[in-house]
Every structure is written in C-alpha cells, then in structure tokens.
XYZ file of C-alpha atoms in Angstrom:
258
model
C 0.000 0.000 0.000
C 2.791 2.412 0.957
C 4.663 1.640 -2.253
C 1.529 2.265 -4.375
C 0.936 5.572 -2.635
C 4.546 6.586 -3.167
C 4.400 5.720 -6.857
C 1.305 7.876 -7.417
C 2.375 11.167 -5.834
C 5.274 13.658 -6.135
C 7.308 13.500 -3.001
C 10.381 14.742 -1.200
C 12.328 12.113 0.724
C 14.197 12.505 4.024
C 16.129 9.345 4.947
C 16.417 8.300 8.568
C 18.071 4.887 8.584
C 15.629 2.144 7.611
C 12.693 4.470 8.282
C 11.828 7.235 5.789
C 9.492 10.235 5.980
C 7.592 11.376 2.911
C 6.152 14.858 2.506
C 3.272 14.472 0.051
C 2.713 17.602 -1.995
C 0.103 18.881 -4.387
C 1.238 21.982 -6.228
C 2.726 24.334 -3.567
C 0.654 22.847 -0.741
C 1.669 20.120 1.665
C -1.036 17.501 2.234
C 0.446 15.291 4.955
C 3.506 13.520 6.212
C 3.566 9.752 6.505
C 6.255 7.609 8.025
C 6.744 4.099 6.703
C 9.404 1.456 6.939
C 10.376 0.229 3.491
C 13.297 -1.027 1.546
C 15.219 1.432 -0.591
C 14.240 -0.546 -3.708
C 10.591 0.524 -3.195
C 11.369 4.233 -3.573
C 10.852 5.772 -6.976
C 13.519 8.434 -7.532
C 14.149 10.880 -10.315
C 17.890 10.915 -11.138
C 18.080 14.627 -10.419
C 16.639 14.139 -6.944
C 19.860 12.647 -5.589
C 21.090 14.694 -2.638
C 18.771 17.570 -3.538
C 17.892 18.205 0.079
C 21.258 17.361 1.571
C 23.042 20.342 3.193
C 26.826 19.900 3.117
C 28.271 19.975 6.592
C 30.987 22.374 5.513
C 28.454 25.000 4.379
C 26.796 24.973 7.787
C 30.037 26.050 9.437
C 31.570 28.158 6.643
C 30.748 31.459 8.327
C 32.268 30.351 11.610
C 35.312 28.958 9.809
C 35.847 32.213 7.897
C 35.510 34.227 11.090
C 37.999 31.969 12.801
C 40.447 32.326 9.959
C 40.209 36.133 10.060
C 40.756 36.029 13.805
C 43.834 33.861 13.345
C 45.263 36.141 10.650
C 44.719 39.194 12.861
C 46.418 37.445 15.768
C 49.394 36.598 13.553
C 49.525 40.183 12.292
C 49.614 41.595 15.824
C 52.401 39.194 16.755
C 54.382 40.198 13.671
C 54.185 43.950 14.310
C 54.958 43.648 18.014
C 58.096 45.523 19.062
C 58.776 47.309 15.746
C 57.639 50.798 16.853
C 55.035 50.928 14.067
C 57.826 50.510 11.504
C 58.490 54.251 11.599
C 62.282 53.839 11.780
C 62.418 51.003 9.268
C 62.271 47.239 9.574
C 63.955 44.312 7.761
C 62.574 43.626 4.288
C 61.520 40.105 5.279
C 59.430 41.467 8.157
C 57.940 44.117 5.893
C 56.983 41.477 3.320
C 55.403 39.300 5.996
C 53.255 42.177 7.231
C 52.277 43.066 3.654
C 51.173 39.488 2.958
C 49.062 39.329 6.116
C 47.459 42.665 5.246
C 46.622 41.412 1.743
C 45.123 38.246 3.197
C 42.830 40.281 5.434
C 41.941 42.591 2.544
C 40.862 39.579 0.497
C 38.362 38.750 3.262
C 37.211 42.301 3.962
C 33.850 42.118 5.783
C 33.083 45.748 4.839
C 33.777 46.109 1.097
C 31.954 49.469 0.916
C 33.245 51.278 4.028
C 32.226 54.796 3.023
C 28.634 53.562 3.061
C 29.185 52.232 6.586
C 30.768 55.272 8.236
C 29.443 54.312 11.669
C 32.112 51.609 11.618
C 34.772 54.173 10.687
C 34.010 56.941 13.169
C 35.711 57.189 16.537
C 39.304 56.971 17.745
C 41.969 54.775 16.145
C 45.619 54.119 16.990
C 48.270 53.493 14.361
C 50.017 50.162 14.914
C 51.938 49.947 11.639
C 52.761 52.101 8.634
C 55.186 52.019 5.742
C 55.810 55.751 6.301
C 59.368 55.966 7.649
C 61.697 58.561 9.182
C 65.226 57.537 8.269
C 68.711 58.957 7.814
C 69.113 62.710 7.932
C 65.390 63.274 8.467
C 65.539 61.399 11.752
C 68.647 63.294 12.793
C 67.224 66.727 11.945
C 64.077 66.027 13.972
C 66.082 64.925 16.988
C 64.532 61.484 16.918
C 67.858 59.730 17.409
C 68.796 61.348 20.685
C 66.396 63.299 22.842
C 62.954 63.247 21.173
C 60.798 60.107 21.453
C 57.696 59.363 19.423
C 54.582 58.391 21.353
C 51.179 57.221 20.101
C 49.779 58.111 16.693
C 46.038 58.689 17.180
C 43.305 59.493 14.683
C 39.756 60.577 15.509
C 37.158 60.462 12.728
C 34.208 62.845 13.129
C 31.655 61.590 10.623
C 29.113 64.348 11.302
C 31.644 67.113 10.529
C 33.612 65.231 7.880
C 36.830 65.812 9.807
C 39.862 63.745 10.760
C 41.980 64.764 13.732
C 45.495 63.294 13.698
C 47.573 63.507 16.879
C 51.248 62.505 17.078
C 52.591 62.502 20.620
C 56.185 63.295 21.573
C 58.275 63.295 24.721
C 61.595 65.077 25.153
C 64.407 63.996 27.435
C 66.447 66.719 29.089
C 66.709 68.457 32.409
C 63.096 67.484 32.874
C 60.672 65.391 30.854
C 58.578 67.378 28.377
C 55.543 65.939 26.656
C 53.531 67.397 23.823
C 51.853 66.690 20.522
C 51.494 67.646 16.893
C 47.831 68.005 15.931
C 46.773 67.967 12.292
C 43.198 68.767 11.285
C 41.993 67.543 7.899
C 38.661 67.370 6.115
C 37.572 64.566 3.850
C 34.955 63.846 1.236
C 33.738 60.548 -0.108
C 35.221 59.770 -3.522
C 33.936 56.200 -3.979
C 32.496 53.300 -1.998
C 35.920 52.627 -0.478
C 37.920 55.819 -1.026
C 38.036 59.305 0.491
C 39.851 62.443 -0.585
C 41.626 64.217 2.272
C 42.453 67.921 2.472
C 44.888 69.396 4.997
C 43.387 72.258 7.014
C 45.657 73.204 9.920
C 48.371 72.063 12.308
C 49.555 73.023 15.780
C 52.267 71.898 18.182
C 51.801 72.084 21.917
C 53.365 73.210 24.196
C 55.473 76.095 22.903
C 58.669 74.454 24.157
C 58.078 71.566 21.772
C 57.440 73.976 18.918
C 60.800 75.614 19.645
C 62.503 72.236 19.139
C 60.787 71.556 15.794
C 60.520 75.132 14.468
C 63.581 74.920 12.219
C 62.406 71.649 10.628
C 58.653 72.125 10.932
C 58.061 71.821 7.186
C 59.905 68.502 7.225
C 57.744 67.281 10.097
C 54.546 68.248 8.265
C 55.745 66.658 5.031
C 56.025 63.334 6.857
C 52.664 63.425 8.623
C 50.506 65.492 6.257
C 47.587 63.197 5.258
C 46.509 65.180 2.167
C 45.670 63.070 -0.874
C 43.342 60.125 -1.223
C 42.999 57.128 1.055
C 41.339 53.823 0.274
C 39.978 51.775 3.174
C 40.830 48.234 2.140
C 39.794 46.392 5.305
C 37.395 47.330 8.089
C 35.869 45.460 10.985
C 34.850 46.418 14.510
C 38.403 46.894 15.806
C 40.834 46.898 12.862
C 41.225 49.171 9.848
C 43.653 48.923 6.943
C 44.173 51.690 4.400
C 46.377 52.556 1.417
C 47.085 56.062 0.180
C 47.994 57.664 -3.139
C 51.691 57.553 -2.229
C 51.675 53.767 -1.928
C 51.759 53.697 1.861
C 50.071 51.046 3.977
C 48.403 51.942 7.287
C 47.109 49.554 9.938
C 45.112 50.949 12.837
C 43.285 49.453 15.792
C 40.293 50.970 17.526
C 41.018 52.596 20.868
C 39.261 54.729 23.466
C-alpha cells in the first residue's frame, strides 16, 4: 500500500536509517507527512533528486570557519608587528613582506567592502600600529629622533558628522626634565567612492610652545612626513581593525582605541 501511494504522488524524501518520511505535496501545498518502513528498492527516484535536500556539513560552518580564519590572521599580524615601533624607523625587508602578505590576506576577506557607506564603523578613535611611512637617515637626525625626542602614540579621531579627521602625534623630550607634547593635524575629507576618500589638509599646531621651539627649524619637514593630504582607500574594516592605502603607496594599519 505504501509503495503504491509513493508511486502515485510527487514526493520529497528525508532518509532516517531504515525508516523514511515522505512529505506528500500537491502543487505548492503540503497535504500530509507519513512515516513508513520500506526497503530502498521501493522508492521511486528521479535521477536529479539525488542529494537535492542534503546540506553539506561544511556549508553549515563556513561562516564560523571564515571568522575563525580572520581572527587567526589578525592574531598573527599583531604578533608580527609587536616591538617594531610601528615601523616608523624602518624594519627588515623580510618582516615588511610578511606584514604586507598578512594585510593582503585580510583585505581579500574584507567584511566591509563598501566602508564609506558604513561610516558608523569608521568613526571614533583609532591608533596606528603599523605604517610604511618611515623617518630615516638625515630626516631622523634633523628632527632629533635619534637622541632626545621620542615618538609616542599616533592617534586618529574620525568625526563623521563634521567630515573631519583629527590626527595627533605625541612626543616626549628627554632633558633636564621630561617634556611631553603633541602635533595636531586637522583635515577634512569627502567621499570619492564606496571605499575611497579624498583628504584635504586644514591646519596644524604643536603644543606646548617648548616643543614647537625644538621643531621650528624643521617644521616643514615634520609636516611633510605626517601630512595626510591626498586620497585614502579603506581596504579592510571590521569592529576593531582598519587597513588603508594612500595615493603615495603607503600602507596603514590601525586598531580601535578609546
């Protein structure tokens, strides 16, 4: 009886060992579900029905696997850039290549391919953890960065409502007493594409005045290094990591901070 019923109606089959369930359909409507115990030879199958309803196990966990892989790549990236002072004074070419490869791997799995349409994920404060911008040779000497001036954090605050970016580079000076201060650069930006912004320099200040006295002679050199004007493409963006590339070929990696 079960076999005759099965042979007379269109059906979808869900195998459960020796017992099978059959969803009997008429057009787009389900009529009923019957459960019978039969031999596989009694089931009439269309060749194209094979595995139609099977869901590969790997697809069920693909999202979790991808997330895990991104997490692992980020962890490896953080380990690689540890102790290199953001790369500002140069690093070995092998280390630089390793960082570049990890950045490219993350970019290939970018969870926010259209970041300028998701500016809520961009706004806030970020800290530079790596850049290919360098201060080497005579530039480093002229700025006193070999002897008595130390670079602190590089911070960037994005104000989406005002279309502004506030870049802060902190310094400390060794001498008779410790002096701390910062270079502040204000820039505006406009959206140029779904992943790119154009940046325009607006103003800069150094505080306190004692720090300005140290850099006054080479202030143009200092601004040339840190001036963000040009375009920037955001090539990777998630909740706590941002990667960008500018029109000068530089790579920037920043992490979200308070």
